[in-house]
């Protein structure tokens, strides 16, 4: 119980740190990076805003996952995780990963079709595989949570 | 559910109030009401045991099978 408590606190600190870092990326690093790239390669400057919007949306998906994880942690702490209300946040995580993965897949397809060296396509395929694995693990965990929630519901009906 | 919980019969025989019964068995009055009006889905053996002990009866005196 003690170690769980410490793990929850540590995870919360990591989540806040990651969220703030991502906000920094969204408002400063990413727009700056693509503006810089547009200035360096004027013949590809038209890509600046599509890429900026794509990157900001991808980061937003990760932020949804972070916020949902925070909410689920609060439910764990209050022993409310095995209830129907937990599925709101688990579904949010699932859809955020699905949306992020789909955007990355479309982006990868465009890059791979126009690529002239195999490095970047391979990296994108690796990221897509990792993203798919994480998403599918969430789907499996969601099924486990459903089973546990149903069991808890049954046990609560016992007098 | 064709299983009926006959707490009220035993309570009447023992001349015990529902409040006292709940208190001595260690159930909430709400759960006693659930048992009495047949909405209970499951009962622990430990609860059944406590009810039998307090009412000085057998499980068969409390549970009855009635065809729908």
CSV table of N, CA, C and O in Angstrom, one decimal, chain B residues 16-44:
chain,number,residue,atom,x,y,z
B,16,UNK,N,-39.0,-9.8,17.7
B,16,UNK,CA,-37.8,-8.9,17.6
B,16,UNK,C,-38.1,-7.8,16.6
B,16,UNK,O,-38.8,-8.1,15.5
B,17,UNK,N,-37.7,-6.6,16.8
B,17,UNK,CA,-37.9,-5.5,15.9
B,17,UNK,C,-36.8,-5.6,14.8
B,17,UNK,O,-35.8,-6.2,15.0
B,18,UNK,N,-37.2,-5.0,13.6
B,18,UNK,CA,-36.2,-5.0,12.5
B,18,UNK,C,-34.9,-4.3,12.9
B,18,UNK,O,-33.8,-4.7,12.5
B,19,UNK,N,-35.1,-3.2,13.6
B,19,UNK,CA,-33.9,-2.4,14.0
B,19,UNK,C,-33.0,-3.2,14.9
B,19,UNK,O,-31.8,-3.2,14.6
B,20,UNK,N,-33.6,-3.9,15.9
B,20,UNK,CA,-32.7,-4.7,16.8
B,20,UNK,C,-32.1,-5.9,16.0
B,20,UNK,O,-30.9,-6.1,16.2
B,21,UNK,N,-32.8,-6.5,15.1
B,21,UNK,CA,-32.3,-7.6,14.3
B,21,UNK,C,-31.1,-7.1,13.4
B,21,UNK,O,-30.0,-7.7,13.5
B,22,UNK,N,-31.3,-6.0,12.8
B,22,UNK,CA,-30.2,-5.4,11.9
B,22,UNK,C,-29.0,-5.2,12.8
B,22,UNK,O,-27.8,-5.5,12.4
B,23,UNK,N,-29.2,-4.6,14.0
B,23,UNK,CA,-28.1,-4.3,14.9
B,23,UNK,C,-27.4,-5.5,15.3
B,23,UNK,O,-26.1,-5.5,15.3
B,24,UNK,N,-28.1,-6.5,15.7
B,24,UNK,CA,-27.4,-7.7,16.3
B,24,UNK,C,-26.8,-8.6,15.2
B,24,UNK,O,-25.8,-9.2,15.5
B,25,UNK,N,-27.3,-8.6,14.0
B,25,UNK,CA,-26.7,-9.4,12.9
B,25,UNK,C,-25.5,-8.6,12.3
B,25,UNK,O,-24.6,-9.2,11.8
B,26,UNK,N,-25.6,-7.3,12.4
B,26,UNK,CA,-24.5,-6.4,11.9
B,26,UNK,C,-24.8,-6.1,10.4
B,26,UNK,O,-23.9,-5.9,9.6
B,27,UNK,N,-26.1,-6.0,10.1
B,27,UNK,CA,-26.5,-5.5,8.7
B,27,UNK,C,-27.0,-4.1,8.8
B,27,UNK,O,-27.4,-3.6,9.9
B,28,UNK,N,-26.9,-3.4,7.7
B,28,UNK,CA,-27.6,-2.1,7.7
B,28,UNK,C,-29.1,-2.3,7.5
B,28,UNK,O,-29.5,-3.3,6.9
B,29,UNK,N,-29.9,-1.4,8.1
B,29,UNK,CA,-31.3,-1.5,7.9
B,29,UNK,C,-31.7,-1.6,6.4
B,29,UNK,O,-32.7,-2.3,6.0
B,30,UNK,N,-31.0,-0.9,5.6
B,30,UNK,CA,-31.2,-0.9,4.1
B,30,UNK,C,-31.1,-2.3,3.6
B,30,UNK,O,-31.9,-2.8,2.8
B,31,UNK,N,-30.0,-3.0,4.0
B,31,UNK,CA,-29.8,-4.4,3.5
B,31,UNK,C,-30.9,-5.4,4.0
B,31,UNK,O,-31.2,-6.3,3.4
B,32,UNK,N,-31.3,-5.1,5.3
B,32,UNK,CA,-32.4,-6.0,5.8
B,32,UNK,C,-33.6,-5.8,5.0
B,32,UNK,O,-34.3,-6.7,4.6
B,33,UNK,N,-33.9,-4.5,4.6
B,33,UNK,CA,-35.1,-4.3,3.7
B,33,UNK,C,-34.9,-5.0,2.4
B,33,UNK,O,-35.9,-5.6,1.9
B,34,UNK,N,-33.7,-5.0,1.8
B,34,UNK,CA,-33.5,-5.7,0.6
B,34,UNK,C,-33.8,-7.2,0.7
B,34,UNK,O,-34.4,-7.8,-0.2
B,35,UNK,N,-33.3,-7.8,1.8
B,35,UNK,CA,-33.6,-9.2,2.1
B,35,UNK,C,-35.1,-9.4,2.2
B,35,UNK,O,-35.6,-10.4,1.7
B,36,UNK,N,-35.7,-8.6,3.0
B,36,UNK,CA,-37.1,-8.8,3.3
B,36,UNK,C,-38.0,-8.7,2.1
B,36,UNK,O,-39.0,-9.5,1.9
B,37,UNK,N,-37.8,-7.7,1.2
B,37,UNK,CA,-38.7,-7.6,0.0
B,37,UNK,C,-38.2,-8.4,-1.2
B,37,UNK,O,-38.7,-8.1,-2.3
B,38,UNK,N,-37.3,-9.3,-1.0
B,38,UNK,CA,-36.9,-10.2,-2.1
B,38,UNK,C,-36.1,-9.6,-3.2
B,38,UNK,O,-36.1,-10.2,-4.3
B,39,UNK,N,-35.4,-8.5,-3.0
B,39,UNK,CA,-34.6,-8.0,-4.0
B,39,UNK,C,-33.1,-8.4,-3.9
B,39,UNK,O,-32.3,-8.0,-4.7
B,40,UNK,N,-32.8,-9.2,-2.9
B,40,UNK,CA,-31.4,-9.6,-2.7
B,40,UNK,C,-31.0,-10.6,-3.8
B,40,UNK,O,-31.7,-11.4,-4.2
B,41,UNK,N,-29.7,-10.3,-4.3
B,41,UNK,CA,-29.2,-11.2,-5.4
B,41,UNK,C,-28.4,-12.3,-4.8
B,41,UNK,O,-28.3,-13.4,-5.4
B,42,UNK,N,-27.7,-12.0,-3.7
B,42,UNK,CA,-26.8,-13.0,-3.1
B,42,UNK,C,-26.6,-12.7,-1.6
B,42,UNK,O,-26.6,-11.6,-1.2
B,43,UNK,N,-26.4,-13.8,-0.8
B,43,UNK,CA,-26.2,-13.6,0.6
B,43,UNK,C,-24.9,-14.4,1.0
B,43,UNK,O,-24.7,-15.5,0.5
B,44,UNK,N,-24.1,-13.8,1.8
B,44,UNK,CA,-22.9,-14.5,2.3
B,44,UNK,C,-23.3,-15.6,3.3
B,44,UNK,O,-24.3,-15.4,4.1
